[in-house]
Coordinates of C-alpha atoms in Angstrom, one line a residue:
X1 CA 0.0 0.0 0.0
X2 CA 1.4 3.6 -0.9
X3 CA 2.3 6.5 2.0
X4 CA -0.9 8.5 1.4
X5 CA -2.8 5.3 1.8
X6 CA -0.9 3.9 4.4
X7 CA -1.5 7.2 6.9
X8 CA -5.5 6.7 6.2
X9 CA -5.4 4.1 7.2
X10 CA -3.2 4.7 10.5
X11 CA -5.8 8.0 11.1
X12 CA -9.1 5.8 10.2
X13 CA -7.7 3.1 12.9
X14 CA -6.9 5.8 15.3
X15 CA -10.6 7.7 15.0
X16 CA -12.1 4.0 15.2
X17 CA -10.4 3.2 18.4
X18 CA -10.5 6.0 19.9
X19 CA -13.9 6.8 19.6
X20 CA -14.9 3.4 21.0
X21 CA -12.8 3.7 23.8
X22 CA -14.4 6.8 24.6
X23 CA -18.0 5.6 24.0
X24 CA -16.6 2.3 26.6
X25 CA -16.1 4.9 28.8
X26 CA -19.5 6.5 28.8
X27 CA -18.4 9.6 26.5
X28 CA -21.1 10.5 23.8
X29 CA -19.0 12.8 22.1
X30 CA -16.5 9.9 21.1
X31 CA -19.3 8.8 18.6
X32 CA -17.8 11.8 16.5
X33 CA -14.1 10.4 15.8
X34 CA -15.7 6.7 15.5
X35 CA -18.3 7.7 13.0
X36 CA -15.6 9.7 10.8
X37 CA -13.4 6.8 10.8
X38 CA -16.2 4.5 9.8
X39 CA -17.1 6.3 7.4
X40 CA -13.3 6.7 6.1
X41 CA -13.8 3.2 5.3
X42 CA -15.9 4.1 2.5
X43 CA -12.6 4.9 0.5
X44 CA -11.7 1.1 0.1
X45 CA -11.0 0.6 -3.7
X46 CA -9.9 -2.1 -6.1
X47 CA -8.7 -2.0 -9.6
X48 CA -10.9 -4.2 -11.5
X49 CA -9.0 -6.6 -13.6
X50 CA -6.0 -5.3 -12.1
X51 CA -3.0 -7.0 -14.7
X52 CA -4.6 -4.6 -16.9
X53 CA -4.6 -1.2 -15.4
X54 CA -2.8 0.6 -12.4
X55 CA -3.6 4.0 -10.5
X56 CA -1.4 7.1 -10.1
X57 CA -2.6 8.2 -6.7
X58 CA -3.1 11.8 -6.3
X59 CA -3.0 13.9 -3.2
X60 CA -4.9 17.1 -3.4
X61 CA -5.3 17.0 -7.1
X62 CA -1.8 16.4 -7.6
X63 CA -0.6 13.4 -9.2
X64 CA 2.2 11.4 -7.2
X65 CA 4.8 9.0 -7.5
X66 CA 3.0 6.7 -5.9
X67 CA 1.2 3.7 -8.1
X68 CA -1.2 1.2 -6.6
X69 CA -2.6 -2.1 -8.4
X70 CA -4.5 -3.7 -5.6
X71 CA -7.1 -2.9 -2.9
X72 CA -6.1 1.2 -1.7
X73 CA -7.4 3.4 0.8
X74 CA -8.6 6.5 -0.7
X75 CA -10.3 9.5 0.3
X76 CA -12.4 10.6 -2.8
X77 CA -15.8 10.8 -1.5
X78 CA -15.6 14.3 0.2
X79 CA -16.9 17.5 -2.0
X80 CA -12.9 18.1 -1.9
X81 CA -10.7 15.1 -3.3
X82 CA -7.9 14.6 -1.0
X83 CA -5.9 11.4 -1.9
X84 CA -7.6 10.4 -4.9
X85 CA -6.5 8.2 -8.0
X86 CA -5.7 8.6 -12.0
X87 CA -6.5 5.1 -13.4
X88 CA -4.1 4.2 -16.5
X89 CA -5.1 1.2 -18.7
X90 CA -2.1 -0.5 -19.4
X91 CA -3.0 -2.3 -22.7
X92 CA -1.2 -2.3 -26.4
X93 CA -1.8 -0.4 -28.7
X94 CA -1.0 -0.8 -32.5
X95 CA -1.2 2.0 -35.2
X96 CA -0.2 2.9 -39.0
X97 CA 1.5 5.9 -39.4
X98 CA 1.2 7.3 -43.0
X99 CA 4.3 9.1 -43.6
X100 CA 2.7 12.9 -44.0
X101 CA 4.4 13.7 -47.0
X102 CA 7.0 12.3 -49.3
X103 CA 10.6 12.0 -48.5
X104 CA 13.1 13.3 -50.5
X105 CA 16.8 11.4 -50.9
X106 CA 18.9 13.6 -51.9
X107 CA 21.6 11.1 -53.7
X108 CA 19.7 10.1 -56.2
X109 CA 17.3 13.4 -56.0
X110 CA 13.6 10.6 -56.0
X111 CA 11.5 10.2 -53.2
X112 CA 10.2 7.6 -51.4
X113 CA 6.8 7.0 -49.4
X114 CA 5.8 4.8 -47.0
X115 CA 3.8 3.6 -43.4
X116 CA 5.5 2.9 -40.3
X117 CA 4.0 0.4 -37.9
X118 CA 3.8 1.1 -34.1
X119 CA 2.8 -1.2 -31.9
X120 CA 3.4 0.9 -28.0
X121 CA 1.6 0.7 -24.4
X122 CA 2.2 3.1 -21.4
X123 CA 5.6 2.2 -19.1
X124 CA 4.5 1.8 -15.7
X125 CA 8.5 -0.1 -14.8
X126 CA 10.9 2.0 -13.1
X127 CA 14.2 2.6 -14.9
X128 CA 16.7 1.5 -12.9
X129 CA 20.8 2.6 -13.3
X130 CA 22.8 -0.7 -13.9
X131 CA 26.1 0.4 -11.9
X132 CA 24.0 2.0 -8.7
X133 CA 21.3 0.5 -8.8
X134 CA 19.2 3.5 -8.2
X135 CA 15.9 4.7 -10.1
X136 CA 16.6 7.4 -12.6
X137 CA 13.0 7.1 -13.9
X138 CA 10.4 6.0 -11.7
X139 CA 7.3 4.2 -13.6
X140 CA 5.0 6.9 -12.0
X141 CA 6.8 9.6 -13.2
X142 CA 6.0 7.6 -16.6
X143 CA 3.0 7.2 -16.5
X144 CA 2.3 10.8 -14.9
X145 CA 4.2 11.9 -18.9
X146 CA 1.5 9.2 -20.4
X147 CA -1.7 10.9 -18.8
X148 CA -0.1 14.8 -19.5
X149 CA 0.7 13.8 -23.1
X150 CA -3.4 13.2 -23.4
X151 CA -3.4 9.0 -23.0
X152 CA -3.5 7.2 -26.4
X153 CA -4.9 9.7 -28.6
X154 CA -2.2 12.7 -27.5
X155 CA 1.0 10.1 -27.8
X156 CA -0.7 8.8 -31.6
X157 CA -0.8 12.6 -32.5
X158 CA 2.8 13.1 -32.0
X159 CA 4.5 10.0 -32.3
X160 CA 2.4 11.4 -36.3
X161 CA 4.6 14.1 -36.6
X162 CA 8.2 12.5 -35.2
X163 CA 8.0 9.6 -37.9
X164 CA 7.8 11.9 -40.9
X165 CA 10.6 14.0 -39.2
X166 CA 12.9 11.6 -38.1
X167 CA 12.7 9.4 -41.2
X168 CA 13.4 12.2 -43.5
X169 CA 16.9 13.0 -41.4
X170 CA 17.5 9.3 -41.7
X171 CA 17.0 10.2 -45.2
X172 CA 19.3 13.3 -45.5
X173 CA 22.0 11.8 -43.2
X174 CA 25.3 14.1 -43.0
X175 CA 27.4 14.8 -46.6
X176 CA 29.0 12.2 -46.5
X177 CA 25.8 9.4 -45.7
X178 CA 23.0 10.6 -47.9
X179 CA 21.2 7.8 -49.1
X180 CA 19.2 7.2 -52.2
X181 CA 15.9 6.2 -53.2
X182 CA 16.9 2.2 -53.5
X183 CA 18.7 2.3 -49.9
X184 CA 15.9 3.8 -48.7
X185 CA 13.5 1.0 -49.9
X186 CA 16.1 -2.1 -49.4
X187 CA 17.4 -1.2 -45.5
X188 CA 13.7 -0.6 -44.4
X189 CA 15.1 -3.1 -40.8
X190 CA 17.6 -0.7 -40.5
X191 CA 15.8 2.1 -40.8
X192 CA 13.6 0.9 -37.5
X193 CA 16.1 -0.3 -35.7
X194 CA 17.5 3.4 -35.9
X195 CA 14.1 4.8 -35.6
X196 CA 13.5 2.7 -31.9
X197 CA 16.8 3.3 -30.7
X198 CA 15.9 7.3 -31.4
X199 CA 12.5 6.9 -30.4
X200 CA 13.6 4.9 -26.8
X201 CA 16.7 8.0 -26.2
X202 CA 19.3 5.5 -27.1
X203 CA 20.8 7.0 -29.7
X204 CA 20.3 10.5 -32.3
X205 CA 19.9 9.2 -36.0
X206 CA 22.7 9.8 -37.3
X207 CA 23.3 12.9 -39.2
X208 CA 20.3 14.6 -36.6
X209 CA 20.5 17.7 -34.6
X210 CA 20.6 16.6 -31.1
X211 CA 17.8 18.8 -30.2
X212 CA 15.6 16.6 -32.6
X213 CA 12.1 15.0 -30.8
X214 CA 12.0 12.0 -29.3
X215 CA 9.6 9.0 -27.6
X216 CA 11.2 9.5 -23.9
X217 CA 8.8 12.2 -22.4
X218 CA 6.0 10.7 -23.7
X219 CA 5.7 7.8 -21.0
X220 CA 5.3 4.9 -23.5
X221 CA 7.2 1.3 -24.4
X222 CA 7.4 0.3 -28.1
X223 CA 7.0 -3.5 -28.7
X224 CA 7.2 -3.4 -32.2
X225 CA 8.4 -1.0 -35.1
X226 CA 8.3 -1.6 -38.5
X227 CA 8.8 0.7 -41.6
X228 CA 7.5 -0.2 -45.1
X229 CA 9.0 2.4 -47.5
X230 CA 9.0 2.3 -51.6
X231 CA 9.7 4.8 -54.2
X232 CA 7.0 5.7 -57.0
X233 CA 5.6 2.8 -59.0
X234 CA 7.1 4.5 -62.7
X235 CA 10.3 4.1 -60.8
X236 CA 10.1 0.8 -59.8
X237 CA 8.9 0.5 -63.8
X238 CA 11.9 1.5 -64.5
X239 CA 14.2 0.0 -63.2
X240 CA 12.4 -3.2 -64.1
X241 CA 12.6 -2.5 -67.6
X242 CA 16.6 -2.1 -67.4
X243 CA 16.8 -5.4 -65.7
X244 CA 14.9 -7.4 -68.4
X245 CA 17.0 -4.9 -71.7
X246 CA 20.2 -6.3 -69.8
X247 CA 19.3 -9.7 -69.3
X248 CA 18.2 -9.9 -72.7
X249 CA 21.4 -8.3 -73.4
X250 CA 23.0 -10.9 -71.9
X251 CA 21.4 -13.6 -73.3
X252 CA 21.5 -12.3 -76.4
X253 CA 25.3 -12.5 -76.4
X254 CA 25.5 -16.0 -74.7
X255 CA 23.4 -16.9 -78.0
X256 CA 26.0 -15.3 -80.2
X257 CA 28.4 -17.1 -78.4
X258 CA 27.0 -20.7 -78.4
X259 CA 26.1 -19.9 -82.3
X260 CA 29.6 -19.2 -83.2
X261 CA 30.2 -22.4 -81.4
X262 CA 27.8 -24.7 -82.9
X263 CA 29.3 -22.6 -86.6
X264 CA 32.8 -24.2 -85.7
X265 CA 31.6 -27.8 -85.2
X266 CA 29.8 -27.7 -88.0
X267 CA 32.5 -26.5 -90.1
X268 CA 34.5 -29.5 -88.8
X269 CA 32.1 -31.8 -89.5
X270 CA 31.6 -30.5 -93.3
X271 CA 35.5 -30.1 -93.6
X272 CA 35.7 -33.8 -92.9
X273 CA 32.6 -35.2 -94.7
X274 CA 33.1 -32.8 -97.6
X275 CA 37.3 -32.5 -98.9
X276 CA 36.3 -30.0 -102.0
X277 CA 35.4 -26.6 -101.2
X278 CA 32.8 -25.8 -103.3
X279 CA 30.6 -28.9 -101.5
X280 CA 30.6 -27.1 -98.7
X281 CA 27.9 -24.6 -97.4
X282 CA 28.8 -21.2 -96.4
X283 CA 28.8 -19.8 -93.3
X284 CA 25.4 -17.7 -93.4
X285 CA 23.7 -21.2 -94.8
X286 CA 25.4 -23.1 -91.8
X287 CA 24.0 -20.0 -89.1
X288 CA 20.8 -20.3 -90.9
X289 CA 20.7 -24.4 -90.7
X290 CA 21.2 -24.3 -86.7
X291 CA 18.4 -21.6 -86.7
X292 CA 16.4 -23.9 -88.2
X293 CA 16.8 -27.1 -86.1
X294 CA 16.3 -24.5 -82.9
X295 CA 13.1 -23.2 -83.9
X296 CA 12.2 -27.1 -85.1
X297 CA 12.9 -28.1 -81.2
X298 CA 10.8 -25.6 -79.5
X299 CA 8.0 -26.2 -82.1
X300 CA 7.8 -23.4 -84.1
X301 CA 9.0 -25.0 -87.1
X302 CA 7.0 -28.4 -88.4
X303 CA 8.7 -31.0 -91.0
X304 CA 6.9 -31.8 -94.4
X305 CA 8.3 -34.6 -95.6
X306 CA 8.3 -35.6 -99.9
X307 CA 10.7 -37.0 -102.4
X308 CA 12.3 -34.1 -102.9
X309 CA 13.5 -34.0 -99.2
X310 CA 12.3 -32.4 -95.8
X311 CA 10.8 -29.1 -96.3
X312 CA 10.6 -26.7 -93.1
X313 CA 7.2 -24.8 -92.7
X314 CA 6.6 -22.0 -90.4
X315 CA 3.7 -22.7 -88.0
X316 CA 3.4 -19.8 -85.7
X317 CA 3.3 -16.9 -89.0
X318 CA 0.1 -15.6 -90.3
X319 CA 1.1 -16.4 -93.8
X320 CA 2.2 -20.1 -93.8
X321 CA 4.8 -21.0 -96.5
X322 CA 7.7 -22.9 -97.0
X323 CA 11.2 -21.5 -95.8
X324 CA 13.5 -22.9 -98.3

């Protein structure tokens, strides 16, 4: 039980006793005290589901340092609220954060857009200095941030405007770490591991003014953090349509290559089957025989066989004739 609770309970106990041994003793009057401590016991209170919510107890309208998650003495049921309570739910909370505008990488001069993904729920643990052991942030003084930033809605409305912000810095970087538009869309777990660490006080982004807004006043734990990002879809066109011109760059020279090959063999076999020179085909008739049996094999080409020999027709045109 917290201070303020604890001495209610010390002065109910003392006005209960003492007014009965004062009524034992045959004086009236001690049915005053007795009363107001019975009635003291009126400020008995208990969470409901408790795992689930705490209290910040307040003394005079002032919130304290004090929390409470189980049965507390209050006194909250005079015209004037003496130690009274500020009940904090403590569940998650996940939320989409539309970047507000587009961000601009300077390396490359695009943009990129994008959501980041929050999922946070108010810090009710004290932080605690490793090497002293003492409290440097006490999970009431947390909390106390939580309810002053306006609960969920108030920490939603400016964790809004610090994503934009700090992503666009992450962005901008210093000269010598700008980043472009395909970083941007490809390091998207570093980018919120950078973000968190800013968000939690850990770190400044690099390339960020140390004065630059963070997560640590606003009384709140992040769980998860993810950041989606991607750069405008006649970009992304783009640069699709240079991967497939080189790779059909490239395949059109491993054709060439194998082509020339095949050429060479060929010649072989002729120069061995065929000793006089004017027997042999050319070189354009051997290219164009090997371009034949290819488009034969993937079924483009169907045989017509007479007495003249095998004729090679060409299925897939809209004129069908005889390649000769």
């Amino acid at each position: 039980m917290n201070k303020y609770s604890q001495r209610l309970l010390a002065i109910m106990i003392t006005l209960i006793v003492f007014g009965g041994l004062c009524l034992w003793d045959g004086h009236f009057w001690g049915l005053i005290p007795f009363v107001m401590g019975g009635l003291m016991m009126q400020g008995f209170r208990e969470p409901e589901a408790s795992p689930s919510r705490v209290w910040i107890i307040t003394f005079m309208g002032q919130k304290t340092e004090c929390l409470s998650r189980k049965t507390t003495l209050l006194l909250d049921w005079l015209p004037l609220e003496i130690v009274g309570k500020v009940e904090i739910p403590l569940v998650k909370v996940d939320h989409n954060f539309p970047l507000k505008k587009p961000i601009y990488c300077p390396k490359d001069g695009g943009n990129v857009y994008g959501t980041v993904s929050l999922s946070f729920m108010p810090d009710c643990h004290d932080d605690v200095d490793p090497t002293t052991g003492s409290i440097t942030r006490s999970g009431a003084e947390k909390l106390s941030d939580f309810d002053n930033a306006g609960g969920v809605p108030g920490v939603e409305a400016q964790l809004d405007n610090m994503m934009t912000v700090l992503i666009g810095h992450i962005a901008n970087g210093n000269a010598n770490d700008q980043k472009d538009t395909l970083w941007m869309e490809t390091h998207e777990n570093e980018i919120s591991e950078m973000l968190k660490k800013h968000l939690d006080g850990e770190c400044a982004v690099a390339g960020t003014p140390s004065g630059l807004a963070d997560a640590t006043g606003l009384g709140v734990k992040f769980t998860k953090l993810n950041v989606v990002l991607k750069t405008h879809d006649k970009v992304i066109e783009a640069r699709d349509d240079l991967l497939i011109e080189n790779a059909q760059r490239r395949a059109e020279i491993v054709d060439t290559e194998t082509t020339n090959q095949q050429i060479e063999k060929r010649l072989a076999m002729y120069l061995a089957s065929e000793p006089t020179a004017a027997n042999r085909p050319t070189v354009a008739k051997m290219r164009k025989e090997i371009f034949d049996e290819r488009q034969l094999k993937a079924g483009k080409f169907q045989t017509i066989v007479n007495e003249g020999g095998v004729n090679v027709a060409d299925v897939t045109a809209t004129t069908k004739g005889v390649v000769k």
